[in-house]
Short mmCIF file of C-alpha atoms and ligand atoms in Angstrom, two decimals:
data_model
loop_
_atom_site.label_atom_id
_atom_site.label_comp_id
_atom_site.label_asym_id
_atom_site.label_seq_id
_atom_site.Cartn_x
_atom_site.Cartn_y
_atom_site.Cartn_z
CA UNK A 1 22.08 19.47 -172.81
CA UNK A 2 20.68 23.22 -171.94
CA UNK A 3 21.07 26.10 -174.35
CA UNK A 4 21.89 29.14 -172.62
CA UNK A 5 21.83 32.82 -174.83
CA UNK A 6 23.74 34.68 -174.01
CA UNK A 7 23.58 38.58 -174.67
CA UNK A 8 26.14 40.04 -176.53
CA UNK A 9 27.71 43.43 -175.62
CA UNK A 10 28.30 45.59 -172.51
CA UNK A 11 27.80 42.42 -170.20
CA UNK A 12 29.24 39.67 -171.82
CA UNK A 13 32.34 39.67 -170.62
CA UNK A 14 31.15 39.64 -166.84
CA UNK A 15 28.79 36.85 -167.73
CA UNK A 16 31.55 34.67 -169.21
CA UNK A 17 33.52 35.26 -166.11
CA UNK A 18 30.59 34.16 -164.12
CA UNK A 19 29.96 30.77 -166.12
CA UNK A 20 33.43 30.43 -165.20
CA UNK A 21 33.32 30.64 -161.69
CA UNK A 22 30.47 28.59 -161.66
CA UNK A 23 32.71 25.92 -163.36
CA UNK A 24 31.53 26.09 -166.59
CA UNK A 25 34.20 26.25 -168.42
CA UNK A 26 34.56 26.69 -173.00
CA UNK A 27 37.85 26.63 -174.43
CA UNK A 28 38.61 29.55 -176.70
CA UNK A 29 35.60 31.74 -175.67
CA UNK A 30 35.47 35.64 -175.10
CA UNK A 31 32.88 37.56 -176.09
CA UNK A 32 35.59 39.34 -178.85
CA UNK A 33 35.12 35.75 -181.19
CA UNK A 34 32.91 35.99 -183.97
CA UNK A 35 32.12 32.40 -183.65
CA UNK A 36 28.47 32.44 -181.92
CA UNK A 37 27.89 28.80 -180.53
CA UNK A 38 30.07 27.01 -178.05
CA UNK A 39 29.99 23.98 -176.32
CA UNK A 40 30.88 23.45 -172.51
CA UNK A 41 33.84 21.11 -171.44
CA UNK A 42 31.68 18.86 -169.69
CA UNK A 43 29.50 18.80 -172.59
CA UNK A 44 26.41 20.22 -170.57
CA UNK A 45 25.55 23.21 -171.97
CA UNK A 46 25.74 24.47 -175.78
CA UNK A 47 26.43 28.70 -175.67
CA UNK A 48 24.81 30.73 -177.97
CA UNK A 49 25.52 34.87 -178.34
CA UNK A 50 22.80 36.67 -179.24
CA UNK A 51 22.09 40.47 -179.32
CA UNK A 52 20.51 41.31 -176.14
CA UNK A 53 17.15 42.33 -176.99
CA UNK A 54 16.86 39.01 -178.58
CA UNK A 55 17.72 36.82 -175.74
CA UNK A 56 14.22 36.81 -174.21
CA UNK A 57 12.67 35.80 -177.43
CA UNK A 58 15.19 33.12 -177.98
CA UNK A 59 13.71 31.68 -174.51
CA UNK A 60 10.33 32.84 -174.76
CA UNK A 61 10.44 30.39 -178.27
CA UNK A 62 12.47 27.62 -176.39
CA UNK A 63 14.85 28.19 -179.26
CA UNK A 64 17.65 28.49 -175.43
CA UNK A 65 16.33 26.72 -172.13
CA UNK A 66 18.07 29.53 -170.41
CA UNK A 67 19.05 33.13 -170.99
CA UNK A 68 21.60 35.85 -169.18
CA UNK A 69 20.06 39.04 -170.06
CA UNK A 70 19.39 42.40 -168.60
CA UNK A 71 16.58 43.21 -167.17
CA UNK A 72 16.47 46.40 -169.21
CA UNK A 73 15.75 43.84 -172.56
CA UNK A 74 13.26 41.48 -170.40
CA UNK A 75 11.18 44.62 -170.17
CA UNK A 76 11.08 46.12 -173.70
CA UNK A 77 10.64 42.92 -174.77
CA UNK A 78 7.66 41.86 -172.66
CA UNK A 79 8.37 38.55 -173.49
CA UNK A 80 6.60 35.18 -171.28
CA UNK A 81 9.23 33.94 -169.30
CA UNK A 82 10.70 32.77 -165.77
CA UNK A 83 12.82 35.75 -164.41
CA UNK A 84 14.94 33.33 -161.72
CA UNK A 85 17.81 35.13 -160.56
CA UNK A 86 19.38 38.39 -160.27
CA UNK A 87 23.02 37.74 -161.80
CA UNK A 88 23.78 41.62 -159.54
CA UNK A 89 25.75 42.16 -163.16
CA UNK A 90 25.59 45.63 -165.17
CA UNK A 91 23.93 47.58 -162.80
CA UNK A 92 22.61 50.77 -163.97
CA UNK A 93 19.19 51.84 -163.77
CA UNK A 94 16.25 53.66 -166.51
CA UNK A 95 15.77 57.18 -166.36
CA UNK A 96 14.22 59.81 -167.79
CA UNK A 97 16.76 62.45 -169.53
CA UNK A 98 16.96 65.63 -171.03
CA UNK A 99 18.39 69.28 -170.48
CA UNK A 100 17.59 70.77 -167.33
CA UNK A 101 14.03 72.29 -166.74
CA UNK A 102 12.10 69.94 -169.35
CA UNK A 103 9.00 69.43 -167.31
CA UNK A 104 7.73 66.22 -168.87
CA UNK A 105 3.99 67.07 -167.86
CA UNK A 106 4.59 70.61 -169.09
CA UNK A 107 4.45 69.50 -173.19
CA UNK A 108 0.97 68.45 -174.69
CA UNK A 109 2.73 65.71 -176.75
CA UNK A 110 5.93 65.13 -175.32
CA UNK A 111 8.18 63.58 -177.90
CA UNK A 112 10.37 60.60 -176.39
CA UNK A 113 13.93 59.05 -178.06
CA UNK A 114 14.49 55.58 -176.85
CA UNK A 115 16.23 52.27 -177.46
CA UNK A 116 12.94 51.06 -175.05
CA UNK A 117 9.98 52.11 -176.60
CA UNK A 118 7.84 49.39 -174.81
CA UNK A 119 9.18 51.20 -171.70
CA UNK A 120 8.90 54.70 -172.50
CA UNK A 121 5.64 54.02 -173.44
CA UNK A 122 4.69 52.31 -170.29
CA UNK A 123 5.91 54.31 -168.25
CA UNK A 124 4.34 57.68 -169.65
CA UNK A 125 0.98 55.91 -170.07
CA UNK A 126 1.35 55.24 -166.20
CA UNK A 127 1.39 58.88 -165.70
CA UNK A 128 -1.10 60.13 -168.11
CA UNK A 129 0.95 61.62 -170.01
CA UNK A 130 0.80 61.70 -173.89
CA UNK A 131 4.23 61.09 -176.17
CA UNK A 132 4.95 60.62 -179.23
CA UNK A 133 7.87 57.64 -179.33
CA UNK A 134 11.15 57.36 -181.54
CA UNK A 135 13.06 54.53 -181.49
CA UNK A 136 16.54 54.83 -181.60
CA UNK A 137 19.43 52.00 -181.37
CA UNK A 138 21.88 53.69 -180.07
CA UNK A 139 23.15 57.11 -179.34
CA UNK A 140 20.13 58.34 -178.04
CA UNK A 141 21.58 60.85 -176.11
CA UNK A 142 22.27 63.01 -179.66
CA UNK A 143 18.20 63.13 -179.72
CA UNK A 144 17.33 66.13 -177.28
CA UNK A 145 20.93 68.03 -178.23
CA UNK A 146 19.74 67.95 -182.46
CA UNK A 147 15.91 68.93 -181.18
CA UNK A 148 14.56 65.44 -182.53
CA UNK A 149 13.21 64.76 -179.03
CA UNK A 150 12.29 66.74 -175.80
CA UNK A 151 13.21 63.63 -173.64
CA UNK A 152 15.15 60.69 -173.50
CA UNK A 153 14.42 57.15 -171.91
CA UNK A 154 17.62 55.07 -171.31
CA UNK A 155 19.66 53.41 -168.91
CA UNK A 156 21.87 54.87 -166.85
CA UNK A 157 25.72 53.67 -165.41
CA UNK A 158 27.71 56.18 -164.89
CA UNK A 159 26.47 59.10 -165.91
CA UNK A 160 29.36 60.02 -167.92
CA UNK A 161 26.92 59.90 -171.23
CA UNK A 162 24.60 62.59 -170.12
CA UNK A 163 27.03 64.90 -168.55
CA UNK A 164 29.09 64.85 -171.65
CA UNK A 165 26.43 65.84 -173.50
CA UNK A 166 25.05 68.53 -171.14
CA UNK A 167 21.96 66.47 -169.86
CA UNK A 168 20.87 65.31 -167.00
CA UNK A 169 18.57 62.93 -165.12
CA UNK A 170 14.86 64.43 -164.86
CA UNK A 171 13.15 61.39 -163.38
CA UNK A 172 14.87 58.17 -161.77
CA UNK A 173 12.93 54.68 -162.96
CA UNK A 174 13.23 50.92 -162.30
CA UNK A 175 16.76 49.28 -161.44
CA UNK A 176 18.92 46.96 -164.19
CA UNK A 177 20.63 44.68 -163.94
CA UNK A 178 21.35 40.96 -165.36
CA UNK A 179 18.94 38.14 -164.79
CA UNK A 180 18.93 34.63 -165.02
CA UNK A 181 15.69 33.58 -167.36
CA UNK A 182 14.27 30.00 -167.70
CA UNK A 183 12.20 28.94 -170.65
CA UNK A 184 8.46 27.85 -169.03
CA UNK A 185 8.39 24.76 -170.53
CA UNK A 186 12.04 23.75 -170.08
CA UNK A 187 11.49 24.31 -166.74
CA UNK A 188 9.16 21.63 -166.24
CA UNK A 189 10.33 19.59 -168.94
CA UNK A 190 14.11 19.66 -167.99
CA UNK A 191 13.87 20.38 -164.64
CA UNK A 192 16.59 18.29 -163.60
CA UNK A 193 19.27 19.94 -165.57
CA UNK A 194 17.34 23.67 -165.59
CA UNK A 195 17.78 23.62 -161.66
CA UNK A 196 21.48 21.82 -161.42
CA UNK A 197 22.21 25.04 -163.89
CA UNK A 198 20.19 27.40 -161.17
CA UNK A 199 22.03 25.96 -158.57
CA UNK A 200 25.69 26.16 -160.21
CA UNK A 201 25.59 29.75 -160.91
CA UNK A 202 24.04 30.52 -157.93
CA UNK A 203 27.50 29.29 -156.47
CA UNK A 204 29.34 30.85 -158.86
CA UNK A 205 27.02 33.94 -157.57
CA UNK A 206 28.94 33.38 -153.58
C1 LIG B 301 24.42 52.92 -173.05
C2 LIG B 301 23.22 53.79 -172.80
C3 LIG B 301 23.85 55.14 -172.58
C4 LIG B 301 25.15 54.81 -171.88
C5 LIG B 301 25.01 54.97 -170.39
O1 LIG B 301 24.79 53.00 -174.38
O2 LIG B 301 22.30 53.76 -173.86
O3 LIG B 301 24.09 55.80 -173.80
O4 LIG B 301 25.43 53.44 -172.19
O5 LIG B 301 26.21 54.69 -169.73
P1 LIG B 301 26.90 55.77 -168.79
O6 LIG B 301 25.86 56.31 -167.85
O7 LIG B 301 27.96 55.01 -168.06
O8 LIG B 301 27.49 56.85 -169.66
P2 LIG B 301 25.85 52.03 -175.02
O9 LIG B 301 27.20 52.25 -174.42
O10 LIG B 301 25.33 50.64 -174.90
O11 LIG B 301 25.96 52.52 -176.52
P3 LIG B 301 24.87 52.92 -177.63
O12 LIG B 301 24.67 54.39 -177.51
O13 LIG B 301 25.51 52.54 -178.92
O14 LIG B 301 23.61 52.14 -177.40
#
């Protein structure tokens, strides 16, 4: 049997769908239950929902053989890994916010809200240029509008966040969106049922 985390939240619901039209099927799931661990109907694979940024550690562990996670959590959480597939769920991308005309490179020490520290930091460091990080976990927006930051790293959908709260995009970064991950030693060591999983859900992908 394979044990697949699942992230809870803004995805779920489109991952569920997916397992389903893959032909995995649970009775009584949705991603509303509080009941965290399900079992498949063909008594293959044993569901567990996890909060997202804790999906890649569940894998990188082996504690789950497989993970459906967005790429936005495999980064901040830097965590060893196969990325296999892109799921093309929850699209959005990273970005850089704040109120029109904050020049990142114009601050010495540029202070930086984020739910993706890891990344902020990254990302700045790429560019030379010095921040101090907050982490937030959730709301982040609120950071540059109460003066607790000058900029904002987050991910992106709509839009609708930042325009509502009178910011906007100052720098565009990497694309999001959900991804298959594979533990690296369940991949070797249950490679038979790791790539029949692959496989189904990249049908359930056509
Ligand atoms: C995410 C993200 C933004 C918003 C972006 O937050 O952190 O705040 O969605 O989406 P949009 O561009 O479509 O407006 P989420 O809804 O997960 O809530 P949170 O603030 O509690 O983290």
């Amino acid at each position: 049997m394979i044990t697949l985390a699942l992230a809870k939240g803004r995805t779920a619901d489109d991952s569920i769908k997916l397992l389903e039209q893959a032909g995995i099927h649970f009775d009584h799931l949705n991603s509303k239950s509080r009941k965290l661990v399900f079992y498949d109907t063909a008594g293959m694979v044993k569901l567990i929902f996890v909060k997202a940024l804790d999906v890649p550690t569940y894998v990188e562990n082996g504690a789950a053989d497989m993970g459906i996670v967005g790429k936005d959590n495999i980064m901040e959480s830097q965590a060893d890994i196969y990325e296999i597939l892109d799921l093309k769920l929850g699209r959005c991308k990273f970005a850089v916010a704040g109120f029109n005309g904050t020049h990142p490179s114009n601050n010495n020490v540029l202070t930086v809200a984020s739910k993706y520290p890891a990344v902020a930091e990254k990302h700045f460091h790429k560019k030379k240029i010095p921040i101090n990080t907050i982490k937030l976990n959730g709301s982040v927006e609120l950071a540059p509008l109460i003066g607790l930051a000058d900029v904002i790293v987050d991910i992106v959908e709509t839009g609708n966040t930042l325009r509502e709260n009178g910011l906007t995009i100052l720098e565009e970064m990497d694309s999001v969106s959900t991804r298959l991950i594979v533990n690296k030693a369940s991949f070797t060591t249950k490679s038979e049922s790791v790539h029949k999983m692959i496989h189904t859900l990249q049908t359930g992908l056509e």
